[in-house]
Short mmCIF file of C-alpha atoms and ligand atoms in Angstrom, two decimals:
data_model
loop_
_atom_site.label_atom_id
_atom_site.label_comp_id
_atom_site.label_asym_id
_atom_site.label_seq_id
_atom_site.Cartn_x
_atom_site.Cartn_y
_atom_site.Cartn_z
CA MET A 1 0.00 0.00 0.00
CA ALA A 2 1.23 3.50 -0.84
CA GLU A 3 2.58 5.38 2.15
CA ASP A 4 1.62 8.97 3.02
CA THR A 5 5.21 10.13 2.96
CA LEU A 6 7.53 12.13 0.77
CA THR A 7 11.10 10.99 0.18
CA ILE A 8 13.59 13.70 -0.68
CA THR A 9 17.19 13.22 -1.77
CA ASP A 10 19.46 16.16 -1.04
CA ASN A 11 21.85 16.10 -4.01
CA ARG A 12 24.27 18.33 -2.13
CA THR A 13 24.94 15.62 0.45
CA GLY A 14 23.38 12.47 -0.99
CA HIS A 15 21.27 12.11 2.16
CA GLU A 16 17.71 10.89 1.90
CA TYR A 17 14.85 12.12 4.10
CA THR A 18 11.33 10.84 4.50
CA LEU A 19 8.70 13.36 5.54
CA PRO A 20 5.13 12.57 6.58
CA ILE A 21 2.30 13.90 4.40
CA THR A 22 -0.81 14.96 6.33
CA ASP A 23 -3.91 16.40 4.67
CA GLY A 24 -1.96 16.89 1.45
CA THR A 25 0.76 18.92 3.15
CA ILE A 26 4.27 18.49 4.43
CA ARG A 27 5.35 20.56 7.40
CA ALA A 28 7.77 23.29 6.39
CA THR A 29 9.56 22.81 9.72
CA ASP A 30 10.29 19.18 8.73
CA LEU A 31 12.54 20.63 6.03
CA GLN A 32 14.85 22.07 8.71
CA GLN A 33 16.46 18.69 9.25
CA ILE A 34 17.74 18.85 5.65
CA ARG A 35 21.14 20.50 5.94
CA ALA A 36 24.21 20.94 3.77
CA GLU A 37 27.60 20.62 5.50
CA ASP A 38 28.02 24.33 6.33
CA ASP A 39 24.32 25.00 6.84
CA THR A 40 23.13 25.79 10.37
CA ASP A 41 19.47 26.71 9.72
CA GLY A 42 18.46 23.86 7.47
CA LEU A 43 16.26 24.05 4.39
CA MET A 44 13.45 26.60 4.26
CA ALA A 45 10.40 26.82 2.00
CA TYR A 46 10.43 30.03 -0.07
CA ASP A 47 6.88 31.15 -0.84
CA PRO A 48 6.41 34.89 -1.39
CA ALA A 49 2.74 35.89 -1.02
CA TYR A 50 1.88 32.39 0.29
CA LEU A 51 1.02 31.00 -3.13
CA ASN A 52 1.26 27.43 -1.89
CA THR A 53 1.54 27.52 1.87
CA ALA A 54 -1.25 26.64 4.30
CA SER A 55 -0.82 28.86 7.34
CA CYS A 56 -3.42 27.16 9.52
CA ARG A 57 -5.94 24.37 9.82
CA SER A 58 -9.43 25.81 9.65
CA ALA A 59 -12.93 24.38 9.96
CA ILE A 60 -14.75 27.56 8.91
CA THR A 61 -14.84 28.00 5.15
CA TYR A 62 -14.25 25.57 2.30
CA ILE A 63 -13.36 26.76 -1.19
CA ASP A 64 -12.75 24.67 -4.29
CA GLY A 65 -11.40 27.29 -6.68
CA ASP A 66 -11.48 25.04 -9.75
CA ALA A 67 -15.05 23.89 -9.24
CA GLY A 68 -16.30 27.29 -8.03
CA ILE A 69 -17.50 25.94 -4.65
CA LEU A 70 -17.83 28.02 -1.48
CA ARG A 71 -19.23 26.65 1.79
CA TYR A 72 -19.47 28.08 5.30
CA ARG A 73 -19.16 25.31 7.91
CA GLY A 74 -20.19 22.86 5.19
CA TYR A 75 -23.29 24.74 4.04
CA PRO A 76 -23.27 25.76 0.34
CA ILE A 77 -23.21 29.52 -0.14
CA GLU A 78 -26.11 29.26 -2.60
CA GLN A 79 -28.39 27.82 0.10
CA LEU A 80 -27.37 30.37 2.71
CA ALA A 81 -27.87 33.23 0.24
CA GLU A 82 -31.34 31.89 -0.52
CA ASP A 83 -32.63 31.70 3.03
CA ALA A 84 -30.30 32.72 5.83
CA THR A 85 -30.18 36.09 7.52
CA PHE A 86 -26.85 37.78 8.01
CA LEU A 87 -26.89 37.38 11.80
CA GLU A 88 -27.78 33.71 11.40
CA THR A 89 -24.82 33.32 9.03
CA ALA A 90 -22.59 35.16 11.48
CA PHE A 91 -23.68 32.80 14.27
CA LEU A 92 -22.91 29.83 12.03
CA LEU A 93 -19.42 31.11 11.26
CA LEU A 94 -18.70 31.98 14.88
CA GLU A 95 -20.23 28.97 16.63
CA GLY A 96 -19.88 26.30 13.96
CA GLU A 97 -23.57 25.35 13.89
CA LEU A 98 -26.77 26.99 12.74
CA PRO A 99 -28.60 28.51 15.72
CA ASN A 100 -31.85 27.09 17.04
CA ALA A 101 -34.68 29.57 17.63
CA GLU A 102 -33.61 30.37 21.19
CA GLN A 103 -29.94 30.80 20.31
CA LEU A 104 -30.79 33.05 17.39
CA HIS A 105 -33.09 35.15 19.55
CA ARG A 106 -30.40 35.63 22.20
CA TRP A 107 -27.75 36.47 19.60
CA GLU A 108 -30.01 39.03 17.87
CA GLU A 109 -30.95 40.59 21.21
CA ASP A 110 -27.35 40.78 22.40
CA VAL A 111 -26.30 42.52 19.21
CA ARG A 112 -29.32 44.84 19.34
CA TYR A 113 -28.46 45.85 22.90
CA HIS A 114 -24.94 46.98 21.97
CA THR A 115 -25.61 49.08 18.85
CA TYR A 116 -24.92 52.42 20.54
CA VAL A 117 -21.41 53.83 20.54
CA HIS A 118 -19.90 56.13 23.15
CA THR A 119 -20.68 59.73 22.20
CA ASN A 120 -16.96 60.47 22.08
CA VAL A 121 -16.78 58.22 19.03
CA GLN A 122 -19.07 60.68 17.29
CA LYS A 123 -16.80 63.51 18.40
CA PHE A 124 -13.63 62.10 16.98
CA LEU A 125 -15.37 61.12 13.74
CA GLU A 126 -16.33 64.79 13.44
CA GLY A 127 -12.63 65.61 13.51
CA PHE A 128 -12.04 63.97 10.12
CA ARG A 129 -11.92 66.20 7.05
CA TYR A 130 -15.17 66.52 5.09
CA ASP A 131 -13.66 64.47 2.24
CA ALA A 132 -11.97 61.77 4.37
CA HIS A 133 -12.07 58.34 2.74
CA PRO A 134 -14.71 56.23 4.54
CA MET A 135 -12.33 53.28 4.89
CA GLY A 136 -9.69 55.45 6.57
CA MET A 137 -12.35 56.65 9.00
CA LEU A 138 -13.66 53.13 9.62
CA LEU A 139 -10.29 51.57 10.35
CA GLY A 140 -9.34 54.48 12.62
CA ALA A 141 -12.62 54.30 14.52
CA VAL A 142 -12.52 50.53 15.02
CA GLY A 143 -8.92 50.70 16.23
CA ALA A 144 -9.96 53.46 18.62
CA LEU A 145 -12.73 51.26 20.08
CA SER A 146 -9.97 49.34 21.86
CA THR A 147 -9.42 52.43 24.02
CA PHE A 148 -13.11 52.45 25.02
CA TYR A 149 -13.07 48.77 25.97
CA PRO A 150 -9.78 48.02 27.74
CA ASP A 151 -11.38 44.77 28.98
CA ALA A 152 -10.97 43.52 25.40
CA LYS A 153 -7.31 42.91 26.18
CA ASP A 154 -8.36 39.85 28.16
CA ILE A 155 -8.53 37.58 25.16
CA ASP A 156 -8.29 34.40 27.27
CA ASP A 157 -11.72 34.83 28.84
CA PRO A 158 -14.44 33.19 26.67
CA ASP A 159 -17.19 35.42 28.13
CA GLY A 160 -15.07 38.47 27.41
CA ARG A 161 -14.46 37.30 23.86
CA TYR A 162 -18.20 36.82 23.39
CA LEU A 163 -18.82 40.38 24.61
CA GLN A 164 -16.23 41.86 22.20
CA ARG A 165 -17.69 39.79 19.38
CA VAL A 166 -21.13 41.24 20.12
CA ARG A 167 -19.75 44.76 20.45
CA LEU A 168 -17.96 44.53 17.10
CA MET A 169 -21.00 43.12 15.30
CA ALA A 170 -23.31 45.69 16.93
CA LYS A 171 -21.18 48.81 16.63
CA LEU A 172 -19.63 48.45 13.21
CA PRO A 173 -22.88 49.30 11.37
CA THR A 174 -23.40 52.31 13.65
CA ILE A 175 -19.89 53.59 12.97
CA ALA A 176 -20.22 52.82 9.25
CA ALA A 177 -23.47 54.81 9.14
CA TYR A 178 -21.86 57.74 10.95
CA VAL A 179 -19.04 57.65 8.41
CA PHE A 180 -21.66 57.85 5.64
CA ARG A 181 -23.44 60.77 7.30
CA HIS A 182 -20.14 62.58 7.87
CA ALA A 183 -19.35 62.49 4.13
CA HIS A 184 -22.79 63.94 3.40
CA GLY A 185 -22.65 66.57 6.14
CA LEU A 186 -25.75 65.03 7.71
CA PRO A 187 -26.41 64.71 11.45
CA TYR A 188 -25.87 61.23 12.88
CA VAL A 189 -28.96 59.05 13.31
CA LEU A 190 -29.07 56.97 16.46
CA PRO A 191 -29.61 53.20 16.27
CA ARG A 192 -33.21 52.04 16.46
CA ASN A 193 -33.65 48.89 18.45
CA ASP A 194 -37.08 48.16 16.98
CA LEU A 195 -35.46 47.44 13.61
CA ASP A 196 -33.53 44.38 12.53
CA TYR A 197 -29.79 44.43 11.83
CA ILE A 198 -29.97 45.44 8.17
CA GLY A 199 -33.03 47.67 8.61
CA ASN A 200 -31.32 49.58 11.39
CA PHE A 201 -28.16 50.10 9.34
CA VAL A 202 -30.09 51.29 6.28
CA ASN A 203 -32.17 53.60 8.46
CA MET A 204 -29.06 55.10 10.09
CA THR A 205 -27.59 55.85 6.67
CA PHE A 206 -30.64 57.15 4.79
CA GLU A 207 -33.09 58.57 7.34
CA ILE A 208 -33.86 62.24 6.83
CA GLY A 209 -36.02 64.25 9.19
CA GLY A 210 -37.11 61.16 11.09
CA ARG A 211 -38.28 59.47 7.90
CA HIS A 212 -37.12 56.58 5.81
CA GLU A 213 -39.37 54.31 3.78
CA PRO A 214 -37.72 50.89 3.88
CA ASN A 215 -37.63 48.90 0.66
CA PRO A 216 -37.70 45.19 1.64
CA VAL A 217 -36.29 44.06 -1.72
CA LEU A 218 -33.26 46.34 -1.43
CA GLN A 219 -32.76 45.40 2.23
CA ARG A 220 -32.82 41.70 1.44
CA ALA A 221 -30.40 42.34 -1.45
CA LEU A 222 -27.99 44.08 0.93
CA GLU A 223 -28.38 41.22 3.40
CA ILE A 224 -27.56 38.66 0.68
CA LEU A 225 -24.46 40.67 -0.26
CA PHE A 226 -23.38 40.62 3.40
CA VAL A 227 -23.96 36.84 3.56
CA LEU A 228 -21.89 36.35 0.40
CA HIS A 229 -19.02 38.38 1.83
CA ALA A 230 -19.14 36.93 5.36
CA ASP A 231 -16.00 34.80 5.08
CA HIS A 232 -13.52 33.71 2.48
CA GLU A 233 -10.90 31.69 4.37
CA GLN A 234 -7.31 32.95 4.35
CA ASN A 235 -7.61 36.03 2.13
CA CYS A 236 -5.43 39.12 2.60
CA SER A 237 -7.56 40.86 5.25
CA THR A 238 -8.30 37.68 7.20
CA SER A 239 -4.62 36.82 7.20
CA ALA A 240 -3.99 40.34 8.49
CA VAL A 241 -6.49 39.81 11.33
CA ARG A 242 -4.92 36.46 12.19
CA GLY A 243 -1.36 37.78 11.85
CA VAL A 244 -1.96 40.87 13.99
CA GLY A 245 -4.16 38.92 16.40
CA SER A 246 -1.39 36.37 16.85
CA SER A 247 0.48 39.00 18.89
CA HIS A 248 -2.47 38.69 21.33
CA VAL A 249 -3.57 42.27 20.80
CA ASP A 250 -7.29 43.01 21.48
CA PRO A 251 -9.82 42.13 18.72
CA PHE A 252 -10.65 45.76 17.88
CA SER A 253 -7.03 46.38 16.90
CA ALA A 254 -6.84 43.09 14.99
CA VAL A 255 -10.06 43.81 13.07
CA SER A 256 -8.86 47.31 12.31
CA ALA A 257 -5.81 45.72 10.63
CA GLY A 258 -8.22 43.61 8.58
CA ILE A 259 -10.09 46.74 7.50
CA ALA A 260 -6.77 48.31 6.46
CA ALA A 261 -5.95 45.28 4.32
CA LEU A 262 -9.42 45.27 2.78
CA TYR A 263 -9.01 48.94 1.79
CA GLY A 264 -6.47 48.07 -0.92
CA PRO A 265 -7.58 48.04 -4.58
CA LEU A 266 -6.34 44.49 -5.11
CA HIS A 267 -8.66 43.29 -2.33
CA GLY A 268 -11.93 44.86 -1.13
CA GLY A 269 -11.10 48.19 -2.74
CA ALA A 270 -11.64 46.49 -6.10
CA ASN A 271 -15.40 47.16 -6.04
CA GLU A 272 -14.64 50.87 -5.93
CA ALA A 273 -11.99 50.46 -8.64
CA VAL A 274 -14.51 48.66 -10.88
CA LEU A 275 -16.85 51.64 -10.83
CA ARG A 276 -14.01 54.05 -11.56
CA MET A 277 -12.99 51.80 -14.45
CA LEU A 278 -16.56 51.75 -15.82
CA ASP A 279 -16.65 55.56 -15.57
CA GLN A 280 -13.36 55.77 -17.40
CA ILE A 281 -14.61 53.49 -20.20
CA GLY A 282 -17.70 55.70 -20.50
CA VAL A 283 -19.64 53.93 -23.27
CA LYS A 284 -20.01 50.37 -24.48
CA GLU A 285 -18.25 51.15 -27.76
CA ASN A 286 -15.00 51.84 -25.87
CA VAL A 287 -14.91 48.36 -24.32
CA PRO A 288 -12.84 46.59 -27.04
CA GLY A 289 -10.20 49.35 -26.93
CA PHE A 290 -10.06 49.13 -23.12
CA ILE A 291 -9.61 45.35 -23.24
CA GLU A 292 -6.71 45.80 -25.67
CA GLN A 293 -5.05 48.25 -23.26
CA VAL A 294 -5.36 45.73 -20.43
CA LYS A 295 -3.83 43.03 -22.62
CA ASP A 296 -0.96 45.43 -23.41
CA GLY A 297 -0.26 45.57 -19.68
CA LYS A 298 -1.74 49.06 -19.22
CA GLY A 299 -3.81 48.43 -16.12
CA ARG A 300 -5.98 45.52 -15.04
CA LEU A 301 -9.55 44.58 -15.66
CA MET A 302 -10.74 45.31 -12.14
CA GLY A 303 -13.21 42.82 -10.68
CA PHE A 304 -11.64 40.04 -12.71
CA GLY A 305 -9.28 37.32 -11.55
CA HIS A 306 -8.80 35.69 -8.20
CA ARG A 307 -5.97 33.98 -6.37
CA VAL A 308 -8.15 30.96 -5.58
CA TYR A 309 -11.02 30.88 -8.09
CA LYS A 310 -9.89 29.70 -11.47
CA SER A 311 -13.49 29.48 -12.64
CA TYR A 312 -16.53 31.74 -12.19
CA ASP A 313 -16.60 33.05 -8.61
CA PRO A 314 -19.79 31.49 -7.17
CA ARG A 315 -20.51 34.73 -5.34
CA ALA A 316 -20.38 36.71 -8.59
CA LYS A 317 -22.99 34.36 -10.06
CA LEU A 318 -25.34 34.98 -7.12
CA ILE A 319 -24.66 38.71 -7.15
CA LYS A 320 -25.70 38.92 -10.79
CA ARG A 321 -29.09 37.54 -9.73
CA VAL A 322 -29.33 40.05 -6.87
CA ALA A 323 -28.55 42.80 -9.39
CA ASP A 324 -31.65 41.86 -11.40
CA ASP A 325 -33.88 42.22 -8.30
CA VAL A 326 -32.30 45.54 -7.37
CA PHE A 327 -32.44 47.07 -10.84
CA GLU A 328 -36.09 46.11 -11.07
CA GLN A 329 -36.66 48.43 -8.12
CA THR A 330 -34.22 51.21 -8.93
CA GLY A 331 -34.14 51.17 -12.73
CA LEU A 332 -31.17 49.92 -14.72
CA ASN A 333 -27.73 51.23 -13.83
CA PRO A 334 -26.45 52.51 -17.20
CA LYS A 335 -22.99 51.15 -16.38
CA LEU A 336 -24.38 47.62 -16.32
CA GLU A 337 -24.31 47.60 -20.12
CA ILE A 338 -20.57 48.33 -20.09
CA ALA A 339 -19.93 45.69 -17.42
CA LEU A 340 -21.86 43.04 -19.36
CA GLU A 341 -19.95 43.88 -22.52
CA LEU A 342 -16.62 43.68 -20.65
CA GLU A 343 -17.58 40.29 -19.29
CA ARG A 344 -18.79 39.03 -22.68
CA ILE A 345 -15.58 40.02 -24.48
CA ALA A 346 -13.24 38.96 -21.68
CA LEU A 347 -14.80 35.51 -21.36
CA GLU A 348 -14.13 34.87 -25.06
CA ASP A 349 -10.68 36.44 -25.22
CA GLU A 350 -7.64 34.17 -25.24
CA TYR A 351 -5.73 36.44 -22.80
CA PHE A 352 -8.36 36.06 -20.08
CA VAL A 353 -9.35 32.49 -20.93
CA SER A 354 -5.76 31.16 -20.83
CA ARG A 355 -5.12 32.90 -17.49
CA ARG A 356 -8.46 31.67 -16.17
CA LEU A 357 -9.63 35.16 -15.27
CA TYR A 358 -13.33 35.33 -14.47
CA PRO A 359 -15.52 37.96 -12.78
CA ASN A 360 -15.02 37.98 -9.02
CA VAL A 361 -17.32 39.15 -6.22
CA ASP A 362 -16.42 42.79 -6.83
CA PHE A 363 -17.34 42.97 -10.49
CA TYR A 364 -21.09 43.52 -10.03
CA SER A 365 -21.41 44.43 -6.34
CA GLY A 366 -20.43 48.08 -6.91
CA LEU A 367 -23.19 48.55 -9.47
CA ILE A 368 -25.71 47.31 -6.92
CA TYR A 369 -24.37 49.49 -4.12
CA GLN A 370 -24.49 52.49 -6.42
CA ALA A 371 -28.10 51.77 -7.37
CA MET A 372 -28.91 51.57 -3.64
CA GLY A 373 -27.57 55.10 -3.18
CA TYR A 374 -24.13 54.44 -1.70
CA PRO A 375 -21.26 56.54 -3.09
CA THR A 376 -18.33 54.80 -4.79
CA ASP A 377 -15.80 55.36 -2.03
CA TYR A 378 -18.22 53.77 0.45
CA PHE A 379 -18.47 50.35 -1.25
CA THR A 380 -15.58 48.80 0.63
CA VAL A 381 -17.17 49.82 3.94
CA LEU A 382 -20.14 47.64 2.96
CA PHE A 383 -17.73 44.82 2.20
CA ALA A 384 -16.17 45.27 5.66
CA LEU A 385 -19.60 45.03 7.33
CA GLY A 386 -20.17 41.75 5.54
CA ARG A 387 -16.71 40.32 6.23
CA LEU A 388 -16.73 41.14 9.96
CA PRO A 389 -18.09 37.80 11.27
CA GLY A 390 -15.48 35.95 9.23
CA TRP A 391 -12.67 38.02 10.69
CA ILE A 392 -13.89 37.42 14.24
CA ALA A 393 -14.46 33.69 13.67
CA GLN A 394 -10.99 33.28 12.18
CA TRP A 395 -9.44 35.30 14.99
CA GLU A 396 -11.07 33.10 17.63
CA GLU A 397 -10.15 29.94 15.78
CA MET A 398 -6.54 31.12 15.66
CA LEU A 399 -6.52 31.81 19.40
CA GLY A 400 -7.90 28.36 20.17
CA ASP A 401 -5.46 26.52 17.91
CA PRO A 402 -2.67 25.04 20.05
CA GLU A 403 -0.35 24.96 17.02
CA GLN A 404 -0.51 28.71 16.44
CA LYS A 405 2.15 31.06 17.73
CA ILE A 406 2.98 34.67 17.00
CA SER A 407 3.03 34.98 13.23
CA ARG A 408 6.55 35.52 12.06
CA PRO A 409 7.66 34.55 8.54
CA ARG A 410 11.27 33.87 7.68
CA GLN A 411 13.22 35.61 4.92
CA VAL A 412 16.02 34.97 2.48
CA TYR A 413 18.48 37.79 3.11
CA VAL A 414 19.80 39.19 -0.18
CA GLY A 415 21.38 42.44 1.07
CA ASP A 416 24.99 43.43 1.56
CA PRO A 417 27.33 41.31 3.64
CA GLU A 418 28.84 42.94 6.75
CA ARG A 419 30.59 46.22 5.99
CA PRO A 420 32.05 48.91 8.27
CA TYR A 421 30.14 52.13 9.01
CA VAL A 422 31.56 55.08 7.05
CA PRO A 423 31.60 58.34 9.07
CA ARG A 424 29.47 61.17 7.58
CA SER A 425 32.54 63.36 7.00
CA GLU A 426 34.08 60.69 4.76
CA ARG A 427 30.99 60.18 2.55
CA GLY A 428 31.41 63.36 0.47
N1 ACO B 1 -6.70 41.96 -15.53
C1 ACO B 1 -5.73 41.64 -16.40
N2 ACO B 1 -4.80 40.71 -16.18
C2 ACO B 1 -4.84 40.08 -15.01
C3 ACO B 1 -5.83 40.33 -14.04
C4 ACO B 1 -6.79 41.32 -14.33
N3 ACO B 1 -7.76 41.62 -13.46
N4 ACO B 1 -5.63 39.54 -12.96
C5 ACO B 1 -4.56 38.80 -13.25
N5 ACO B 1 -4.08 39.12 -14.48
C6 ACO B 1 -2.97 38.49 -15.18
C7 ACO B 1 -1.63 38.95 -14.63
O1 ACO B 1 -1.14 40.07 -15.33
C8 ACO B 1 -0.79 37.71 -14.84
O2 ACO B 1 -0.45 37.65 -16.20
P1 ACO B 1 1.02 37.15 -16.64
O3 ACO B 1 1.05 35.69 -16.20
O4 ACO B 1 1.06 37.35 -18.09
O5 ACO B 1 1.99 37.99 -15.88
C9 ACO B 1 -1.75 36.56 -14.56
O6 ACO B 1 -3.04 37.09 -14.90
C10 ACO B 1 -1.75 36.08 -13.13
O7 ACO B 1 -1.99 37.20 -12.29
P2 ACO B 1 -1.39 37.38 -10.83
O8 ACO B 1 -1.33 38.84 -10.51
O9 ACO B 1 -0.13 36.57 -10.70
O10 ACO B 1 -2.51 36.67 -9.98
P3 ACO B 1 -2.73 36.81 -8.42
O11 ACO B 1 -3.35 35.56 -7.97
O12 ACO B 1 -1.49 37.26 -7.73
O13 ACO B 1 -3.77 38.03 -8.32
C11 ACO B 1 -5.71 39.29 -8.10
C12 ACO B 1 -5.09 37.89 -7.99
C13 ACO B 1 -4.94 40.27 -7.18
C14 ACO B 1 -7.16 39.23 -7.63
C15 ACO B 1 -5.64 39.76 -9.58
O14 ACO B 1 -6.37 38.89 -10.41
C16 ACO B 1 -6.12 41.20 -9.76
O15 ACO B 1 -5.34 42.14 -9.59
N6 ACO B 1 -7.44 41.39 -10.09
C17 ACO B 1 -7.98 42.73 -10.22
C18 ACO B 1 -8.29 43.28 -8.84
C19 ACO B 1 -9.50 42.62 -8.22
O16 ACO B 1 -10.54 42.46 -8.85
N7 ACO B 1 -9.37 42.26 -6.93
C20 ACO B 1 -10.46 41.66 -6.17
C21 ACO B 1 -10.14 40.25 -5.82
S1 ACO B 1 -11.48 39.50 -4.99
C22 ACO B 1 -11.42 40.13 -3.44
O17 ACO B 1 -10.41 40.49 -2.90
C23 ACO B 1 -12.65 40.27 -2.78
#
């Protein structure tokens, strides 16, 4: 019978090593025993940007990038998007099981109870410039929450962790809404505990003069988008949360690092970049010329391509359906025509086909957010609201994993060898 081992011959020494294979992996630390004569550290794995390195064992999210499969705790994303609420999905990610009626009620009530933020949070948000980027404000505000809740430093206490989890889930929409109102010069709207999670957030963003007529179709669409974004295993922002959290800092600081990572245009900032790209293209007739520019290496087709999905991102498929529901309510977003044409041409073009570049979650989400009335630079904030439960679940899983330590990659030093300091007077 075949053995689950890997035999390596080191041609420098002629020595042979046998390493165990577990779950399709070898342990990088097992390579350390492989040493040349003058080698003290042993062999390392070199993997910039973690293209082929598993950094943890996780039971939260399963992705099969070739088959376009995404599951939270084993449940297919399509089924959750059909039926589940966002808080129910968050509970599933955090606890590992779907809640029963009593558990869901308690979870919803706990989150509802904590939606208010200290009034000083409002004050420091007011200190931002009128044109401050919403993501800069959000990451600053969430980091600052750690100063309001010093008890969050006690990350070893499960009750304490539950409280911080609730606070994060409850307060992020409130802060996000204040960030929205700040950009519009509108007074902040306090949370309303008679509304559900999504309804309260939408009300805090759009209420004017005590009035807001909720549109259940748009609210459900936003909820589905949150469900679709809720976790995505070891992506850039989640790795940031895990990496920063591995120093045992409080969860507000760790989540704020995740928000910073999400801000970037190669990650969550892509939904914003897609809209800017569509604006730049202007009309459908300019699409072929734009595609040629991309192929010439002048920029990327934003919202296309993914490190893991090498087929159609299952979330993008579902989002396209959500877009139909939303546009039925709001009227067609004129940029949809350009996006559809981009997708049509790209999916037939050898450049994109050979590199297996398909629309990702960000390709259509921005169009929906825009139709809902959110400005372009606010899209990534909506992504952050959706991703929050995933960040917290991954952070807690990391803390409970006895194999995890402070995250600290190695390097291959390629700089100068030792050389003597040259005094300033001798450097000309
Ligand atoms: N447009 C044009 N070419 C692309 C694109 C794109 N969107 N994405 C990748 N490529 C090309 C690269 O130029 C490269 O070509 P080459 O082999 O000729 O050099 C090849 O495809 C592989 O690309 P990499 O950059 O090596 O792929 P990587 O896995 O590192 O990047 C990423 C993944 C960052 C998502 C990339 O596809 C990209 O920049 N996409 C646009 C930004 C975007 O939509 N980001 C959102 C991702 S989803 C999310 O974070 C929620």
